[in-house]
Amino acid sequence: MAGIGGAVTTGRKARWTVLNVLVVAYALFPVLWIVSLSFKTKETLGDGNFIPRAWTFDNYAAIFSTTEFVRALVNSIGIALIATAVAVVFGTMAAYAIARLDFPGKRLLVGVSLLIAMFPQISLVSPLFEIERGLGLFDTWLGLILPYITFALPLAIYTLSAFFREIPWELEKAAKMDGATPGQAFRRVIAPLAAPGVFTTAILVFIFCWNDFLFAISLTSTESSRTVPVALSFFTGGSQFEDPTGSIAAAAVVITIPIILFVLFFQRRIVAGLTSGAVKG
Amino acid sequence: MAEIVLDSVTKQYPDGAVAVRDVDIEIADGEFIILVGPSGCGKSTTLNMIAGLEDITSGELRIGGERVNERAPKDRDIAMVFQSYALYPHMTVKENMAFPLRLAKVDDATVEKKVRDAAEILDLTQHLDRKPSNLSGGQRQRVAMGRAIVRSPKAFLMDEPLSNLDAKLRVQMRTSVSRLQKQLGTTTVYVTHDQTEAMTLGDRVVVMRGGAVQQIGAPQFLYDNPANLFVAGFIGSPAMNFVPAALEDGTLRSALGDVPLTDRVRGLLEGTEAPREVIMGLRPEHFEDARLVEDHVRSTGATFTNQVDVLESMGSDKFAYFSLSGEQATSAELAELAADAGSADVPGGGVSLVARISATSTAVVGEPAEIWFDADKVQLFDPNNGRNLTYRG
Ligand SMILES: Nc1ncnc2c1ncn2[C@@H]1O[C@H](COP(=O)(O)OP(=O)(O)OP(=O)(O)O)[C@@H](O)[C@H]1O
Ligand SMILES: [Mg+2]
């Protein structure tokens, strides 16, 4: 019995493993190809080999030697972090109110935020361009942070209110009875329990800001606020006749690193079932 | 510690539902009081109003002589134990119990000491560093108690704190709750719909129905002198038997035969406007196998003979179930009780009766048995308003 059972599970395991490897390989192949490109020398760039025949770090050295890229990296990190922080803080408060309180205009608020999330961004680009030029926000960090927050907030509110609804109401009542002010109850009981939701939201919002190309290319014009996705598209190589493929590949690899770090850092905090044990049944 | 007074307290929810109507309860300092009643009768609402978790629509709530209607829960100095325990899952047992003290800005050494003491009392010392999710139901329950007792509040409020435990643990915890309350001497309001808990735990019991208080009194007093049909049917397990009867010239005619009223009953009835049609209430223990009743006792009651439907032997005694021919007693109160017990749909084939008879009885299922009952213990109720006509208040 045990032998047969064991064989079955081993067989299943093997099949799953093969399937997983296939899916992961399919998804990661383009990424690996870019990585491979970024390590190739100019001469071997077009040889079609997956494993570079001649390895070089020149592409990386090149992009980091230009202020164009380094400055864009700083802009990207700064803008994405600020937008994420603001969206998550306001999103948390709004989601809490939506999940817990009954206030006039609640449905309207939810409806409007849904509307914003569905609004095609491309149709907002020209008006935003005009408005930001008028307000002097064009080509500034704030000029990008504001639209990012606008589009990230609905996302944050939706994700977070789902998490808040999972937290038993009674915990809050218990905190009140234990002598907590509403603020204390929120900070010391509700917020820690909503943490997985907050981190999940932070990751989603960060990725959204980090990857944005449309707003970044339309609302910036100089290095002072240009983000990496845009800077990449401006890469020209050392001289007019140089092929920038190697540099672009290297830059593409570099900009995935913060995302991976961000996800890894927060993922450890996304512990499933954090609320288990609070209430019975 | 303090006394708690509810002075015609009413609660109307925003949707218009009146959950609690004109409730007057005076709870003495150190008293253990039980709120009991069927589901939806407003027990939790009453408790939440005392706690401050629900606003009071009208009336006054006083704790220690001061009006507290407008005070936030944290300013009432009351601790609450929830049915679901509501432990903070991200904190250890120790942090859970220390939480109220931390909020009160008590210094570390005192917190440590108080938590240790509470853990000692509740036998939680070896679990202090564990998270609630790793505890058994009984242990979680004790942590919830611990969180309530650490800060020595003026009163404890408990909303069905034992109802999530299995039967055996519930009995065990019942005793410890009772002991704990006696030991601490803290005013306690305890909500339950388990009438065993109601009978065994409290100094006094408040029976509620549809948002109104039916009767307040010591458990034994309520058992012996229910103010109305509802209390009579609610308190006691198995429940009191109700048989329709007619009062004629000092004789009670019913499916149990004709019985002359005893002097005690006659005395109690005097001065009340007793209708002709009444409902007769008899507790199961006031029946006995007629063969086991000595002659001089026999004359104080009456006997009837009926087939035994079911016989349950409990070891110490037997429960005999009969169904008598005739109409079932009907009243709004009884219908509600039946609905609460989930027996509303049982097709009524006459009057069903439960008798607790001696274990030595030789009654046999399916055979007729002669059963004696103590006519002096009869309670008579007005079927129209449920009032106990033989109430000694
Ligand atoms: N938030 C609310 N809004 C409207 N009506 C409510 C609300 N909470 C409770 N009620 C109503 O008030 C009545 C009393 O409810 P309550 O929770 O106090 O009952 P209970 O006696 O505790 O019952 P149970 O034994 O089932 O816990 C019920 O009829 C219920 O439907
Ligand atoms: Mg309740």
XYZ file of C-alpha atoms and ligand atoms in Angstrom:
706
model
C 0.000 0.000 0.000
C 2.559 2.468 1.163
C 4.770 1.525 -1.784
C 2.017 2.093 -4.300
C 0.968 5.324 -2.648
C 4.562 6.453 -2.670
C 4.937 5.608 -6.350
C 1.809 7.522 -7.228
C 2.928 10.610 -5.405
C 6.409 10.397 -6.900
C 4.889 10.074 -10.346
C 2.635 13.041 -9.739
C 5.474 15.044 -8.317
C 7.589 14.350 -11.386
C 4.815 15.412 -13.703
C 4.241 18.619 -11.771
C 7.935 19.352 -11.702
C 8.228 18.957 -15.473
C 5.190 21.166 -15.994
C 6.483 23.832 -13.628
C 9.903 23.850 -15.252
C 8.279 24.263 -18.672
C 6.111 27.166 -17.552
C 8.943 28.903 -15.753
C 11.303 28.389 -18.677
C 8.729 29.799 -21.076
C 8.200 32.841 -18.872
C 11.829 33.429 -18.083
C 13.372 32.751 -21.469
C 13.106 36.332 -22.742
C 14.536 37.565 -19.460
C 17.438 35.163 -19.699
C 18.010 36.216 -23.283
C 18.281 39.848 -22.210
C 20.694 38.820 -19.478
C 22.725 36.921 -22.012
C 22.738 39.899 -24.396
C 23.895 42.216 -21.658
C 27.035 40.149 -21.153
C 27.968 39.891 -24.832
C 30.606 42.003 -26.507
C 29.684 44.268 -29.402
C 31.089 41.827 -31.908
C 29.157 38.800 -30.680
C 25.841 40.592 -30.070
C 24.179 39.274 -33.196
C 25.584 35.761 -33.233
C 22.422 34.151 -31.922
C 24.202 32.171 -29.220
C 22.346 31.819 -25.953
C 25.519 31.449 -23.899
C 27.823 34.373 -24.745
C 31.088 33.209 -26.358
C 32.932 36.213 -25.069
C 31.852 37.560 -21.653
C 32.130 41.220 -20.813
C 30.960 43.697 -18.227
C 31.508 46.616 -20.563
C 27.802 47.183 -21.113
C 27.232 47.595 -17.377
C 30.269 49.787 -16.974
C 29.038 51.898 -19.872
C 25.558 52.582 -18.540
C 26.811 53.443 -15.076
C 29.357 55.824 -16.500
C 26.641 57.999 -18.007
C 24.676 60.418 -15.821
C 21.761 59.744 -18.153
C 21.149 56.321 -16.692
C 22.243 56.880 -13.087
C 20.113 59.979 -12.796
C 17.123 58.120 -14.272
C 17.613 55.321 -11.786
C 17.559 57.783 -8.905
C 14.414 59.417 -10.314
C 12.686 56.083 -10.752
C 13.462 54.886 -7.248
C 12.542 58.162 -5.635
C 9.324 58.708 -7.536
C 8.109 55.120 -7.171
C 8.883 54.975 -3.453
C 7.177 58.267 -2.657
C 4.119 57.461 -4.761
C 3.885 54.020 -3.185
C 4.181 55.329 0.346
C 1.537 58.003 -0.147
C -0.856 55.695 -1.993
C -0.534 52.997 0.652
C -1.051 55.366 3.582
C -4.119 57.033 2.084
C -5.344 53.755 0.640
C -5.172 52.134 4.068
C -7.227 54.863 5.662
C -9.795 54.922 2.887
C -10.081 51.146 2.735
C -10.542 50.962 6.484
C -13.333 53.480 6.348
C -14.977 51.668 3.471
C -14.738 48.282 5.138
C -15.837 49.389 8.582
C -17.891 52.525 8.541
C -21.181 53.535 7.110
C -20.939 57.095 5.911
C -22.916 59.099 3.400
C -21.414 58.932 -0.063
C -19.598 55.671 0.547
C -20.940 54.040 -2.578
C -20.137 57.134 -4.566
C -16.552 57.060 -3.343
C -16.168 53.413 -4.287
C -17.787 54.039 -7.652
C -15.582 57.013 -8.456
C -12.427 55.202 -7.548
C -13.471 52.297 -9.731
C -14.103 54.763 -12.526
C -10.634 56.252 -12.170
C -9.060 52.822 -12.271
C -10.865 52.039 -15.500
C -10.193 55.359 -17.196
C -7.874 54.934 -20.191
C -4.667 56.652 -19.194
C -3.817 57.630 -22.726
C -6.809 59.942 -22.906
C -5.546 61.823 -19.868
C -2.067 62.418 -21.140
C -2.697 65.556 -23.180
C -4.865 67.311 -20.573
C -2.358 66.418 -17.895
C 0.446 67.755 -20.053
C -1.362 71.078 -20.405
C -2.321 71.275 -16.748
C 1.154 70.453 -15.524
C 2.725 72.991 -17.824
C 0.310 75.574 -16.562
C 1.036 74.724 -12.934
C 4.755 74.397 -13.414
C 4.699 70.754 -12.519
C 5.873 69.609 -15.914
C 9.156 67.741 -15.779
C 9.239 67.551 -11.983
C 9.044 64.594 -9.591
C 5.747 65.843 -8.256
C 4.431 65.978 -11.806
C 4.811 62.213 -12.027
C 4.038 61.339 -8.419
C 0.589 62.919 -8.536
C -0.770 60.965 -11.512
C 0.804 57.790 -10.155
C -0.992 58.236 -6.844
C -4.230 58.945 -8.649
C -4.095 55.695 -10.529
C -2.566 53.639 -7.726
C -5.075 54.672 -5.044
C -8.070 52.773 -6.431
C -5.888 49.701 -6.722
C -4.710 50.179 -3.141
C -8.216 50.784 -1.823
C -9.587 47.668 -3.454
C -6.841 45.355 -2.332
C -6.802 46.730 1.186
C -10.524 46.809 1.822
C -10.617 43.095 0.995
C -8.004 42.551 3.680
C -9.780 44.718 6.227
C -12.984 42.824 5.756
C -11.141 39.673 6.807
C -10.208 41.079 10.201
C -12.786 40.131 12.837
C -14.792 43.125 14.037
C -14.669 41.838 17.568
C -10.934 42.428 17.819
C -11.610 46.102 17.539
C -14.333 45.967 20.148
C -11.984 44.021 22.381
C -9.329 46.687 21.950
C -11.857 49.379 22.824
C -12.828 47.482 25.953
C -9.175 47.060 26.844
C -8.925 50.819 26.963
C -7.701 51.721 23.504
C -8.691 54.911 21.736
C -9.864 54.350 18.155
C -6.416 55.466 17.012
C -4.646 53.027 19.303
C -6.953 50.210 18.296
C -6.122 50.905 14.679
C -2.389 51.197 15.145
C -1.825 48.367 17.577
C -4.407 45.809 16.541
C -5.828 46.458 13.107
C -2.787 47.745 11.274
C -0.494 44.858 12.283
C -3.139 42.416 11.148
C -3.626 44.247 7.888
C 0.136 44.242 7.294
C 0.095 41.432 4.723
C -2.482 43.405 2.780
C -0.465 46.577 3.088
C 2.669 44.871 1.809
C 0.858 43.189 -1.049
C -0.580 46.535 -2.025
C 2.810 48.197 -1.705
C 4.316 45.684 -4.107
C 1.541 46.123 -6.651
C 1.660 49.899 -6.495
C 5.439 49.988 -6.669
C 5.478 47.784 -9.745
C 2.833 49.943 -11.371
C 4.859 53.126 -10.809
C 8.142 51.519 -11.696
C 6.933 50.162 -15.015
C 5.033 53.213 -16.189
C 6.193 54.516 -19.524
C 3.262 56.529 -20.810
C 3.158 59.258 -18.168
C 6.889 59.291 -17.808
C 7.533 59.972 -21.463
C 4.754 62.538 -21.775
C 5.314 64.526 -18.620
C 9.094 64.762 -18.552
C 11.553 66.386 -20.884
C 14.931 66.329 -19.171
C 17.136 64.186 -17.011
C 15.841 65.961 -13.922
C 12.763 63.751 -13.702
C 13.058 61.212 -16.495
C 12.599 57.655 -15.207
C 14.478 54.585 -16.379
C 11.927 53.162 -18.846
C 12.044 56.471 -20.682
C 15.787 56.887 -20.386
C 16.166 53.443 -21.951
C 14.314 54.560 -25.013
C 16.685 57.492 -25.349
C 19.806 55.342 -25.291
C 21.874 55.999 -28.328
C 25.140 54.352 -27.548
C 28.530 56.014 -27.260
C 28.487 57.432 -30.767
C 26.034 57.836 -33.531
C 27.145 54.662 -35.232
C 27.215 52.490 -32.162
C 24.524 49.912 -31.614
C 22.970 50.558 -28.142
C 21.543 47.020 -27.828
C 24.145 45.934 -25.289
C 23.531 48.978 -23.093
C 19.790 48.639 -23.309
C 20.049 44.989 -22.297
C 22.264 45.852 -19.368
C 19.919 48.638 -18.247
C 16.932 46.343 -18.574
C 18.617 43.856 -16.290
C 19.514 46.544 -13.793
C 15.980 47.894 -13.522
C 14.498 44.500 -12.744
C 16.739 44.207 -9.707
C 14.952 46.764 -7.477
C 11.651 45.053 -8.209
C 13.036 41.669 -7.273
C 14.531 43.101 -4.094
C 11.311 44.894 -3.234
C 9.236 41.773 -3.704
C 11.658 39.560 -1.796
C 11.845 42.017 1.067
C 8.093 42.318 1.485
C 7.159 38.794 0.570
C 8.540 37.468 3.821
C 6.026 39.648 5.602
C 3.099 38.393 3.630
C 2.397 35.545 6.005
C -0.809 33.858 5.171
C -3.258 33.201 7.967
C -1.998 35.883 10.270
C -5.436 36.270 11.801
C -5.827 32.616 12.667
C -6.403 32.075 16.371
C -8.170 35.365 16.908
C -11.639 33.972 17.033
C -12.964 30.491 17.097
C -15.028 29.155 14.212
C -15.867 47.355 41.809
C -19.153 49.061 41.606
C -22.842 48.610 41.270
C -24.442 48.921 37.857
C -27.907 50.357 37.399
C -29.958 50.242 34.221
C -32.768 52.740 34.521
C -35.473 52.125 31.884
C -32.856 51.586 29.234
C -34.103 51.253 25.669
C -32.232 50.471 22.505
C -33.539 51.147 19.068
C -31.256 50.259 16.178
C -30.961 52.678 13.270
C -33.118 50.362 11.150
C -35.954 50.933 13.597
C -35.800 47.588 15.393
C -36.272 47.948 19.134
C -33.913 45.374 20.600
C -34.255 46.322 24.271
C -37.281 47.969 25.802
C -37.450 49.784 29.121
C -35.081 47.544 31.005
C -34.606 48.177 34.733
C -31.896 46.178 36.436
C -30.010 47.004 39.613
C -26.835 45.026 39.953
C -25.238 45.174 43.383
C -21.526 45.557 43.964
C -19.824 42.182 43.614
C -22.920 40.476 42.355
C -22.850 37.794 39.664
C -25.862 38.376 37.468
C -26.958 36.290 34.515
C -28.873 37.549 31.485
C -30.695 34.656 29.926
C -33.295 34.272 27.219
C -33.886 32.845 23.781
C -31.886 33.920 20.759
C -32.518 37.487 19.663
C -34.096 38.619 22.934
C -31.578 41.453 23.361
C -29.052 39.992 25.792
C -25.990 40.957 23.788
C -27.453 44.349 23.048
C -27.980 44.980 26.755
C -24.439 43.883 27.526
C -22.998 46.015 24.738
C -24.838 49.032 26.081
C -23.312 48.477 29.503
C -19.932 48.100 27.794
C -20.389 51.241 25.746
C -20.103 49.435 22.436
C -23.687 50.383 21.610
C -25.315 53.742 22.262
C -28.240 53.879 24.628
C -31.321 55.255 22.868
C -33.061 56.333 26.046
C -32.817 55.720 29.757
C -29.833 55.969 32.008
C -26.926 53.700 32.800
C -25.101 54.312 36.061
C -21.919 52.634 37.152
C -20.841 53.321 40.718
C -23.534 55.976 40.958
C -22.336 57.988 37.988
C -24.168 58.370 34.723
C -22.003 56.828 32.006
C -24.282 56.920 28.959
C -21.943 59.232 27.110
C -18.654 57.698 28.176
C -16.471 55.762 25.762
C -15.850 52.116 26.690
C -12.317 52.901 27.767
C -13.517 55.413 30.304
C -15.956 53.015 31.942
C -13.269 50.735 33.389
C -15.076 47.557 32.458
C -13.586 44.414 30.976
C -15.350 42.156 28.540
C -14.958 38.531 27.514
C -16.296 37.813 24.053
C -17.948 34.675 22.800
C -15.317 34.427 20.078
C -12.563 35.283 22.620
C -11.280 38.004 20.275
C -7.636 37.413 21.127
C -5.070 39.488 19.275
C -3.557 36.904 16.937
C -0.296 38.773 16.404
C 0.514 38.907 20.098
C 1.643 36.163 22.427
C -0.499 35.110 25.370
C 1.559 37.358 27.587
C 1.207 40.359 25.281
C -2.498 39.723 24.959
C -2.950 39.809 28.704
C -0.616 42.754 29.114
C -2.363 44.809 26.429
C -4.901 46.588 28.682
C -2.129 47.405 31.154
C 0.166 48.723 28.443
C -2.607 50.981 27.224
C -3.059 52.208 30.767
C 0.662 53.029 30.811
C 1.400 50.769 33.758
C 5.123 50.355 34.388
C 6.902 47.223 33.167
C 7.507 45.623 36.546
C 3.857 45.883 37.538
C 2.709 44.580 34.168
C 5.018 41.609 34.529
C 3.746 40.881 38.005
C 0.070 41.231 37.201
C 0.319 39.072 34.112
C 2.197 36.417 36.108
C -0.462 36.485 38.815
C -3.308 36.200 36.343
C -1.522 33.406 34.480
C -1.051 31.641 37.791
C -4.742 31.846 38.640
C -5.762 30.649 35.194
C -3.076 28.009 34.902
C -1.537 29.599 31.824
C 2.006 30.065 33.082
C 3.592 27.573 30.691
C 1.777 29.049 27.679
C 2.739 32.693 28.149
C 5.031 32.849 25.137
C 2.737 31.075 22.698
C 0.477 32.616 20.096
C -3.314 32.172 20.367
C -3.419 30.114 17.166
C -1.394 27.411 18.911
C -3.730 27.091 21.872
C -6.686 24.833 22.470
C -10.190 26.264 22.773
C -10.141 26.052 26.545
C -6.765 27.751 26.764
C -7.880 30.559 24.467
C -10.910 31.015 26.640
C -8.686 31.343 29.689
C -6.454 33.859 27.949
C -9.562 35.915 27.205
C -10.429 35.735 30.903
C -6.883 36.641 31.809
C -7.003 39.736 29.643
C -10.144 40.763 31.494
C -8.875 40.204 35.031
C -5.367 41.682 34.825
C -6.425 45.229 35.225
C -8.901 44.672 38.072
C -11.783 46.494 36.412
C -14.959 47.681 38.082
C -16.966 44.957 36.371
C -16.728 42.011 34.022
C -19.071 41.551 31.106
C -19.173 38.135 29.507
C -21.112 37.317 26.375
C -21.618 33.561 26.164
C -17.976 32.981 27.019
C -18.284 29.215 27.174
C -20.514 28.504 24.224
C -17.643 27.647 21.893
C -16.309 24.931 24.164
C -17.258 21.286 24.020
C -19.666 20.001 26.640
C -17.115 18.582 29.050
C -14.834 21.579 28.995
C -17.828 23.836 29.406
C -18.756 22.184 32.680
C -15.172 22.454 33.850
C -14.846 26.099 32.871
C -18.205 26.891 34.413
C -16.882 25.921 37.793
C -13.701 27.902 37.299
C -15.585 31.000 36.193
C -17.729 30.742 39.276
C -14.725 30.241 41.549
C -12.835 33.078 39.890
C -15.722 35.466 40.351
C -16.094 34.580 44.012
C -12.347 34.950 44.505
C -12.165 38.368 42.851
C -15.540 39.579 44.069
C -15.981 41.694 40.958
C -19.439 42.656 39.723
C -20.144 40.414 36.763
C -22.806 40.425 34.063
C -22.900 37.158 32.223
C -24.952 36.451 29.115
C -25.951 32.937 28.220
C -28.777 31.051 26.679
C -27.770 27.889 28.441
C -30.127 27.613 31.354
C -27.839 25.243 33.272
C -25.275 28.042 33.346
C -28.019 30.423 34.375
C -29.102 28.203 37.261
C -25.663 27.301 38.550
C -23.559 30.424 38.113
C -25.423 33.467 39.144
C -26.523 35.116 42.326
C -29.499 36.371 40.377
C -30.930 35.642 36.968
C -32.592 38.082 34.602
C -34.905 36.351 32.148
C -35.479 38.360 28.984
C -37.918 37.946 26.158
C -38.274 40.115 23.082
C -36.210 42.926 24.583
C -38.124 43.097 27.859
C -37.244 41.753 31.283
C -39.644 39.017 32.370
C -38.407 38.374 35.863
C -35.365 38.971 38.021
C -34.486 36.803 40.968
C -32.333 34.112 42.518
C -32.201 30.976 40.362
C -34.096 28.826 42.852
C -36.744 31.498 43.329
C -37.334 31.722 39.582
C -37.559 27.980 39.415
C -40.082 27.752 42.208
C -41.994 30.944 41.501
C -41.938 31.846 37.840
C -43.797 35.083 37.245
C -45.274 33.890 33.981
C -45.522 31.054 31.507
C -42.416 32.148 29.681
C -40.140 32.032 32.705
C -41.770 28.793 33.827
C -41.106 27.162 30.495
C -37.645 28.601 30.030
C -36.102 27.755 33.385
C -35.710 24.073 34.134
C -34.623 21.082 32.094
C -36.571 19.095 31.133
C -39.041 21.913 30.966
C -42.181 22.291 33.019
C -45.206 20.394 31.700
C -48.151 22.495 30.617
C -51.635 21.064 30.539
C -54.810 22.996 29.751
C -57.229 22.859 32.645
C -60.538 24.281 33.768
C -61.224 25.734 37.207
C -64.648 24.724 38.490
C -65.803 25.101 42.091
C -62.361 24.631 43.536
C -61.617 21.673 41.301
C -59.093 21.525 38.525
C -60.280 19.485 35.552
C -57.700 18.415 33.022
C -56.376 15.490 31.014
C -54.787 14.376 34.274
C -58.183 13.969 35.875
C -60.063 16.099 38.368
C -58.079 17.394 41.305
C -59.386 19.469 44.191
C -57.280 22.581 44.781
C -55.059 22.316 47.843
C -55.214 24.945 50.547
C -51.946 26.501 49.412
C -53.088 26.900 45.827
C -56.469 28.124 46.914
C -54.811 30.706 49.140
C -52.595 31.962 46.344
C -55.498 32.189 43.945
C -57.502 34.264 46.349
C -57.781 37.854 45.271
C -56.644 37.148 41.701
C -59.163 37.292 38.941
C -58.663 33.706 37.865
C -60.332 32.864 34.567
C -62.125 29.593 34.133
C -59.722 28.280 31.548
C -56.166 28.078 32.832
C -52.903 26.388 31.994
C -51.635 24.051 34.664
C -47.886 23.784 35.074
C -46.166 20.838 36.704
C -42.439 20.182 37.004
C -41.273 16.697 35.963
C -40.000 15.962 39.469
C -43.442 16.448 40.961
C -44.546 13.183 39.387
C -43.897 9.716 40.736
C -44.740 6.124 39.974
C -47.930 5.686 41.990
C -46.803 2.320 43.312
C -43.852 3.922 45.032
C -45.844 6.627 46.770
C -46.726 5.962 50.364
C -50.377 6.186 51.292
C -50.236 9.243 53.494
C -48.427 11.185 50.768
C -50.714 9.903 48.088
C -53.667 11.824 49.406
C -51.962 15.176 48.758
C -52.031 14.537 45.035
C -53.863 12.718 42.319
C -53.107 9.914 39.943
C -53.700 9.183 36.310
C -52.983 6.152 34.191
C -51.466 6.366 30.751
C -49.298 4.423 28.378
C -45.562 5.104 28.642
C -44.245 6.276 25.261
C -40.566 6.471 26.047
C -38.619 5.642 29.152
C -35.136 7.042 29.674
C -33.126 5.667 32.517
C -30.629 8.197 33.857
C -29.295 5.875 36.527
C -30.365 8.003 39.441
C -33.915 8.255 38.139
C -36.025 7.713 35.041
C -37.722 10.065 32.635
C -41.081 8.776 31.470
C -42.744 10.413 28.450
C -46.496 10.289 27.937
C -48.895 11.717 25.429
C -52.297 12.407 26.872
C -55.387 12.818 24.809
C -56.840 16.310 24.676
C -55.806 19.724 23.453
C -52.279 21.033 23.835
C -51.865 24.135 25.945
C -51.529 27.119 23.630
C -50.299 30.630 24.264
C -47.934 33.100 22.654
C -45.293 32.400 25.290
C -45.373 28.658 24.764
C -45.196 29.050 21.000
C -42.115 31.208 21.362
C -40.463 28.775 23.725
C -41.170 25.924 21.340
C -39.706 27.910 18.463
C -36.579 28.645 20.474
C -36.178 25.002 21.414
C -36.608 24.095 17.743
C -39.633 21.916 18.453
C -42.260 24.165 16.916
C -42.906 21.859 14.014
C -43.377 18.664 15.963
C -46.902 17.578 15.152
C -48.822 17.935 18.370
C -50.570 14.683 19.139
C -52.305 15.741 22.312
C -50.541 16.848 25.468
C -47.009 15.598 25.905
C -45.762 15.140 29.410
C -42.425 14.311 30.992
C -42.277 12.796 34.451
C -39.180 12.181 36.484
C -39.824 9.046 38.438
C -37.741 6.921 40.731
C -35.133 4.593 39.262
C -36.809 1.723 41.097
C -40.032 2.196 39.153
C -41.134 -0.892 37.253
C -42.923 1.046 34.509
C -42.444 -0.510 31.056
C -42.464 1.180 27.673
C -45.698 0.623 25.801
C -47.553 -0.484 28.945
C -49.897 1.685 30.956
C -48.456 3.048 34.175
C -50.193 4.705 37.071
C -48.551 8.029 37.807
C -49.074 10.179 40.838
C -48.476 13.935 40.934
C -48.233 16.403 43.763
C -51.286 18.629 43.444
C -49.836 21.055 45.949
C -47.005 21.936 43.535
C -49.340 22.887 40.714
C -48.862 26.341 39.187
C -51.704 27.941 37.323
C -51.275 30.386 34.470
C -53.645 32.698 32.661
C -53.510 31.566 28.997
C -54.355 35.089 27.770
C -51.435 36.993 29.225
C -49.272 34.202 30.577
C -49.386 35.549 34.136
C -48.764 33.075 36.950
C -51.972 33.094 38.993
C -50.306 31.222 41.834
C -47.303 33.552 41.984
C -45.908 34.230 45.420
C -43.879 37.348 44.948
N -26.832 46.151 14.421
C -28.134 45.823 14.492
N -29.039 46.465 13.733
C -30.360 46.145 13.792
N -30.864 45.207 14.591
C -30.031 44.531 15.383
C -28.617 44.797 15.377
N -28.033 43.970 16.269
C -29.010 43.219 16.795
N -30.220 43.559 16.278
C -31.518 42.966 16.640
O -31.730 43.164 18.014
C -32.302 42.016 18.606
C -31.470 41.558 19.791
O -30.219 41.132 19.359
P -29.125 40.578 20.351
O -27.879 40.370 19.569
O -29.036 41.467 21.522
O -29.755 39.176 20.756
P -29.188 38.092 21.784
O -30.174 38.008 22.879
O -27.789 38.381 22.140
O -29.283 36.769 20.911
P -28.260 35.539 20.823
O -28.584 34.642 21.947
O -28.641 34.918 19.503
O -26.878 36.083 20.842
C -32.410 40.982 17.513
O -33.736 40.926 17.100
C -31.521 41.478 16.417
O -32.052 41.146 15.176
Mg -25.873 37.447 21.671
